[in-house]
């Protein structure tokens, strides 16, 4: 379990990760994960266009040579797959052959809130570069079945990331990764796990709190802010080595009218803290995961 000093996971993930903003300096990620979720790309409470379903229509030829064919939207490859399921199951991938079930934003927003079948237009494996031609929350990308284009930048390029496999009650992921389920189950991705004291994530990503016993690597959405005692609204809105805590639990030095406040992880029990009303408190309540006994965070002792 998380310590009382930390933001609750429901608060952190209530809205789910959002698509990365075009300007990284203002990202609420992005995967700026909102305090409630990520602030996007991969990842604040992530509070995250609507793209028409690709269709092909052909006019009935008449006796004259002027028959025309309407080109499919975005020139995506077409498949003879029968009826397309508008709402599909990302865990069972129940779309017609040549399509995959993908999260998308059915309201044109930047948070994934629904699923739909989209054409398979690529075979990118986890870790491969990818493109989401219509934007981060539109649905289509060039990753393989069961893989999602994540950490998408303002040019619609990102990284293929494995989706969790079912059942949803006990999801699984590849080794050294953990399942992150957000947006009411619409988005379920496998993120690399990490050590918050070492901040050992690749590509300048942050090591932030995940579900229950895990820490995940996510895009750094802190920008120019995110320093000690700065306000935060997303779990990835603080600088490396800092956690976004509930302001009243963090320190009186934080603005108590803000949702969260950035405070350093620390090596429990004796590491120093930056504010006089703080101690290095153990991150996990009982039961503590083996090997995590020394993970702490600077907060007001409870």
Coordinates of C-alpha atoms in Angstrom, one line a residue:
X1 CA 0.0 0.0 0.0
X2 CA 1.0 3.6 -0.5
X3 CA 1.9 5.7 2.6
X4 CA -0.6 8.3 3.7
X5 CA 1.8 11.0 2.5
X6 CA 1.4 10.0 -1.1
X7 CA -1.4 10.9 -3.4
X8 CA -3.9 8.1 -3.6
X9 CA -3.8 6.0 -6.8
X10 CA -7.4 6.8 -7.5
X11 CA -6.4 10.5 -7.5
X12 CA -3.4 9.8 -9.5
X13 CA -5.1 7.8 -12.2
X14 CA -8.7 9.0 -12.1
X15 CA -8.6 10.4 -15.6
X16 CA -5.9 8.3 -17.2
X17 CA -2.8 9.4 -19.1
X18 CA -3.3 12.2 -21.5
X19 CA -1.8 12.6 -24.9
X20 CA 1.4 14.6 -25.0
X21 CA 0.9 18.3 -25.6
X22 CA 2.6 19.8 -28.6
X23 CA 4.7 22.0 -26.4
X24 CA 6.6 19.8 -23.9
X25 CA 7.1 22.8 -21.6
X26 CA 3.4 23.0 -20.9
X27 CA 2.7 19.3 -20.9
X28 CA 0.3 17.7 -18.6
X29 CA 1.4 14.6 -20.1
X30 CA 1.7 13.7 -22.2
X31 CA 1.9 11.3 -20.3
X32 CA 2.1 14.1 -18.0
X33 CA 0.3 11.8 -15.8
X34 CA -2.1 13.7 -13.8
X35 CA -1.9 13.6 -10.2
X36 CA -4.9 11.8 -11.1
X37 CA -3.0 10.2 -14.0
X38 CA -0.2 10.8 -16.3
X39 CA 0.4 14.0 -17.8
X40 CA 1.1 13.0 -21.4
X41 CA 2.8 10.7 -23.7
X42 CA 3.2 7.9 -21.8
X43 CA 2.1 8.6 -19.4
X44 CA -0.9 14.6 -13.1
X45 CA -4.0 13.4 -13.4
X46 CA -3.7 12.6 -16.8
X47 CA -6.7 14.4 -18.0
X48 CA -6.0 13.8 -21.6
X49 CA -9.7 14.0 -33.0
X50 CA -12.4 12.3 -33.3
X51 CA -11.5 10.4 -36.5
X52 CA -14.1 9.1 -38.8
X53 CA -14.1 5.3 -39.3
X54 CA -12.3 4.5 -42.5
X55 CA -14.7 3.5 -45.2
X56 CA -14.6 2.9 -48.9
X57 CA -17.6 3.5 -51.2
X58 CA -17.9 2.9 -54.8
X59 CA -20.6 4.5 -57.0
X60 CA -22.7 2.2 -59.1
X61 CA -21.4 2.3 -62.6
X62 CA -23.7 3.7 -65.2
X63 CA -23.6 3.2 -68.9
X64 CA -21.2 6.0 -69.3
X65 CA -17.5 5.7 -68.5
X66 CA -17.8 8.1 -65.5
X67 CA -17.8 5.8 -62.6
X68 CA -15.9 7.0 -59.5
X69 CA -14.5 5.6 -56.3
X70 CA -14.3 7.5 -53.1
X71 CA -10.8 7.1 -51.6
X72 CA -10.6 5.9 -48.0
X73 CA -9.9 8.5 -45.3
X74 CA -6.2 9.0 -44.6
X75 CA -5.4 6.4 -47.3
X76 CA -5.3 3.6 -44.8
X77 CA -5.1 0.1 -46.2
X78 CA -8.5 -1.5 -46.7
X79 CA -9.4 -5.0 -45.6
X80 CA -12.4 -7.2 -46.6
X81 CA -13.3 -7.8 -43.0
X82 CA -17.1 -7.5 -42.9
X83 CA -18.8 -5.3 -40.4
X84 CA -16.5 -3.3 -38.1
X85 CA -17.2 -3.5 -34.4
X86 CA -17.5 0.1 -33.0
X87 CA -16.8 -0.9 -29.4
X88 CA -14.4 -3.7 -28.9
X89 CA -12.5 -5.6 -26.2
X90 CA -8.8 -4.7 -25.8
X91 CA -8.3 -7.8 -23.7
X92 CA -9.8 -10.3 -26.2
X93 CA -9.0 -8.4 -29.4
X94 CA -12.4 -9.4 -30.9
X95 CA -12.1 -7.3 -34.1
X96 CA -12.4 -8.7 -37.6
X97 CA -9.2 -10.1 -39.2
X98 CA -6.9 -7.3 -40.5
X99 CA -8.0 -5.0 -37.6
X100 CA -7.1 -4.5 -34.0
X101 CA -9.0 -3.2 -30.9
X102 CA -7.4 0.2 -29.9
X103 CA -8.2 2.9 -27.3
X104 CA -9.3 6.3 -28.6
X105 CA -11.1 9.5 -27.5
X106 CA -14.6 9.4 -28.9
X107 CA -15.2 13.0 -27.9
X108 CA -12.3 14.5 -29.8
X109 CA -10.4 15.1 -26.5
X110 CA -6.9 14.2 -25.3
X111 CA -7.9 11.4 -22.9
X112 CA -8.7 7.8 -24.0
X113 CA -12.3 7.0 -23.1
X114 CA -13.5 4.3 -25.6
X115 CA -12.3 1.5 -27.8
X116 CA -12.8 0.8 -31.5
X117 CA -11.6 -1.5 -34.3
X118 CA -8.9 0.1 -36.5
X119 CA -7.1 -1.3 -39.5
X120 CA -3.8 -3.1 -38.9
X121 CA -1.4 -0.8 -40.8
X122 CA 1.9 -2.1 -39.3
X123 CA 3.7 -4.7 -37.3
X124 CA 5.8 -2.7 -34.9
X125 CA 6.9 -4.7 -31.9
X126 CA 7.4 -3.4 -28.3
X127 CA 10.3 -0.9 -28.3
X128 CA 10.0 -0.1 -32.0
X129 CA 9.4 3.4 -33.2
X130 CA 5.9 4.1 -34.3
X131 CA 3.5 6.6 -35.9
X132 CA -0.1 7.5 -35.0
X133 CA -1.0 9.2 -38.3
X134 CA -4.2 10.8 -37.0
X135 CA -2.9 11.8 -33.5
X136 CA -2.3 10.2 -30.1
X137 CA -6.0 9.6 -29.2
X138 CA -7.4 8.9 -32.7
X139 CA -6.9 5.1 -32.6
X140 CA -4.9 4.0 -35.6
X141 CA -1.1 3.4 -35.4
X142 CA 1.5 1.2 -37.1
X143 CA 2.2 -1.2 -34.1
X144 CA 1.2 -4.8 -34.2
X145 CA -1.9 -6.5 -32.8
X146 CA -1.8 -6.1 -29.0
X147 CA 0.7 -3.3 -29.1
X148 CA 0.0 0.4 -28.8
X149 CA 1.9 3.6 -29.9
X150 CA 2.8 5.5 -26.7
X151 CA 4.9 8.5 -25.7
X152 CA 3.7 10.2 -28.9
X153 CA 5.3 13.6 -29.6
X154 CA 3.9 16.6 -31.5
X155 CA 4.9 15.0 -34.8
X156 CA 2.8 11.9 -34.0
X157 CA 5.8 9.7 -33.5
X158 CA 6.2 7.5 -30.4
X159 CA 7.3 4.0 -29.2
X160 CA 5.4 0.7 -29.5
X161 CA 4.4 -0.5 -26.1
X162 CA 2.9 -3.9 -25.1
X163 CA -0.6 -3.9 -23.9
X164 CA -1.4 -6.0 -20.9
X165 CA -2.8 -9.5 -21.5
X166 CA -5.8 -10.9 -19.7
X167 CA -7.7 -11.8 -17.8
X168 CA -8.2 -8.2 -16.5
X169 CA -8.5 -9.6 -12.9
X170 CA -4.8 -10.8 -13.1
X171 CA -3.1 -9.0 -16.0
X172 CA 0.3 -10.0 -17.1
X173 CA 3.2 -8.2 -18.8
X174 CA 6.7 -9.1 -20.1
X175 CA 9.5 -9.5 -17.6
X176 CA 10.7 -6.3 -15.8
X177 CA 7.4 -4.5 -16.6
X178 CA 4.1 -4.0 -14.8
X179 CA 0.5 -3.5 -16.0
X180 CA -0.9 0.0 -15.8
X181 CA -4.7 0.1 -16.2
X182 CA -6.3 3.5 -16.4
X183 CA -9.3 5.3 -17.9
X184 CA -11.8 2.8 -16.6
X185 CA -9.9 0.0 -18.2
X186 CA -9.8 1.5 -21.7
X187 CA -6.0 1.8 -21.6
X188 CA -3.8 -1.0 -20.3
X189 CA -0.1 -0.8 -21.0
X190 CA 3.0 -2.6 -19.8
X191 CA 5.5 0.0 -18.4
X192 CA 9.1 -0.8 -17.4
X193 CA 9.6 -1.1 -13.7
X194 CA 12.3 0.9 -11.9
X195 CA 13.9 2.0 -8.6
X196 CA 12.9 5.5 -7.4
X197 CA 16.1 5.9 -5.4
X198 CA 18.2 5.1 -8.4
X199 CA 16.0 6.7 -11.0
X200 CA 17.3 4.0 -13.4
X201 CA 14.9 4.6 -16.3
X202 CA 16.2 4.9 -19.9
X203 CA 15.9 7.9 -22.2
X204 CA 15.6 10.5 -19.4
X205 CA 12.3 9.2 -18.2
X206 CA 11.1 9.4 -14.6
X207 CA 10.6 6.6 -12.1
X208 CA 7.2 7.3 -10.6
X209 CA 4.7 5.4 -8.4
X210 CA 2.6 2.8 -10.2
X211 CA -0.1 0.4 -9.1
X212 CA 0.3 -0.8 -5.5
X213 CA 3.7 -2.3 -5.3
X214 CA 5.3 -1.0 -8.5
X215 CA 7.3 2.0 -9.8
X216 CA 7.1 2.7 -13.5
X217 CA 9.2 4.6 -16.1
X218 CA 7.2 7.5 -17.6
X219 CA 7.8 10.6 -19.7
X220 CA 9.2 13.6 -17.8
X221 CA 6.4 16.2 -18.0
X222 CA 7.8 18.6 -15.4
X223 CA 9.2 21.2 -17.8
X224 CA 10.6 24.2 -16.1
X225 CA 8.7 23.4 -12.9
X226 CA 8.7 20.3 -10.7
X227 CA 11.4 21.3 -8.2
X228 CA 11.1 20.7 -4.4
X229 CA 8.0 22.3 -2.9
X230 CA 6.6 23.2 -6.4
X231 CA 2.9 22.4 -6.9
X232 CA 2.0 19.4 -9.1
X233 CA -1.1 17.8 -10.5
X234 CA 0.4 14.7 -12.2
X235 CA 2.6 11.9 -11.0
X236 CA 5.1 12.7 -13.7
X237 CA 5.1 16.5 -13.2
X238 CA 8.0 16.6 -10.7
X239 CA 11.8 16.5 -11.5
X240 CA 13.6 13.1 -11.3
X241 CA 13.9 11.8 -7.8
X242 CA 10.8 13.7 -6.6
X243 CA 7.3 12.4 -5.9
X244 CA 4.0 14.3 -6.2
X245 CA 2.4 14.1 -2.7
X246 CA -0.8 15.4 -1.3
X247 CA 0.2 18.9 -0.2
X248 CA -1.1 18.7 3.4
X249 CA 0.8 15.5 4.0
X250 CA 4.0 16.8 2.4
X251 CA 5.1 19.8 4.3
X252 CA 3.7 23.2 5.5
X253 CA 6.2 24.8 3.1
X254 CA 3.9 23.7 0.2
X255 CA 1.0 25.9 -0.9
X256 CA -1.9 24.2 0.9
X257 CA -4.4 25.3 -1.7
X258 CA -2.7 23.2 -4.4
X259 CA -3.5 19.5 -5.1
X260 CA 0.0 18.2 -4.8
X261 CA 3.6 19.2 -4.0
X262 CA 6.9 17.8 -5.2
X263 CA 9.0 16.1 -2.5
X264 CA 12.2 13.9 -2.7
X265 CA 12.3 10.2 -2.4
X266 CA 14.8 9.3 0.3
X267 CA 16.7 6.3 1.7
X268 CA 14.8 5.2 4.8
X269 CA 15.3 5.7 7.7
X270 CA 18.1 8.3 8.1
X271 CA 18.3 10.4 4.9
X272 CA 17.9 14.1 5.4
X273 CA 14.9 16.1 4.1
X274 CA 14.6 19.7 2.8
X275 CA 11.9 21.0 5.2
X276 CA 12.1 21.2 9.0
X277 CA 8.7 19.5 9.6
X278 CA 9.6 16.4 7.5
X279 CA 11.2 13.0 8.1
X280 CA 12.2 10.3 5.7
X281 CA 9.1 8.1 6.0
X282 CA 8.8 4.6 4.6
X283 CA 7.0 4.7 1.3
X284 CA 5.2 1.4 1.7
X285 CA 2.9 0.4 4.5
X286 CA 2.7 -3.2 5.5
X287 CA 3.3 -5.6 3.8
X288 CA 6.4 -4.1 2.3
X289 CA 7.5 -5.7 -0.9
X290 CA 10.8 -7.6 -0.5
X291 CA 13.8 -5.4 -1.4
X292 CA 11.8 -2.2 -1.0
X293 CA 12.3 -1.6 2.7
X294 CA 14.7 1.3 2.2
X295 CA 12.4 3.3 -0.1
X296 CA 11.2 6.4 1.6
X297 CA 9.8 9.9 0.9
X298 CA 10.2 13.2 2.7
X299 CA 6.9 14.0 4.4
X300 CA 5.3 15.0 7.7
X301 CA 5.5 12.0 10.0
X302 CA 2.1 10.4 10.6

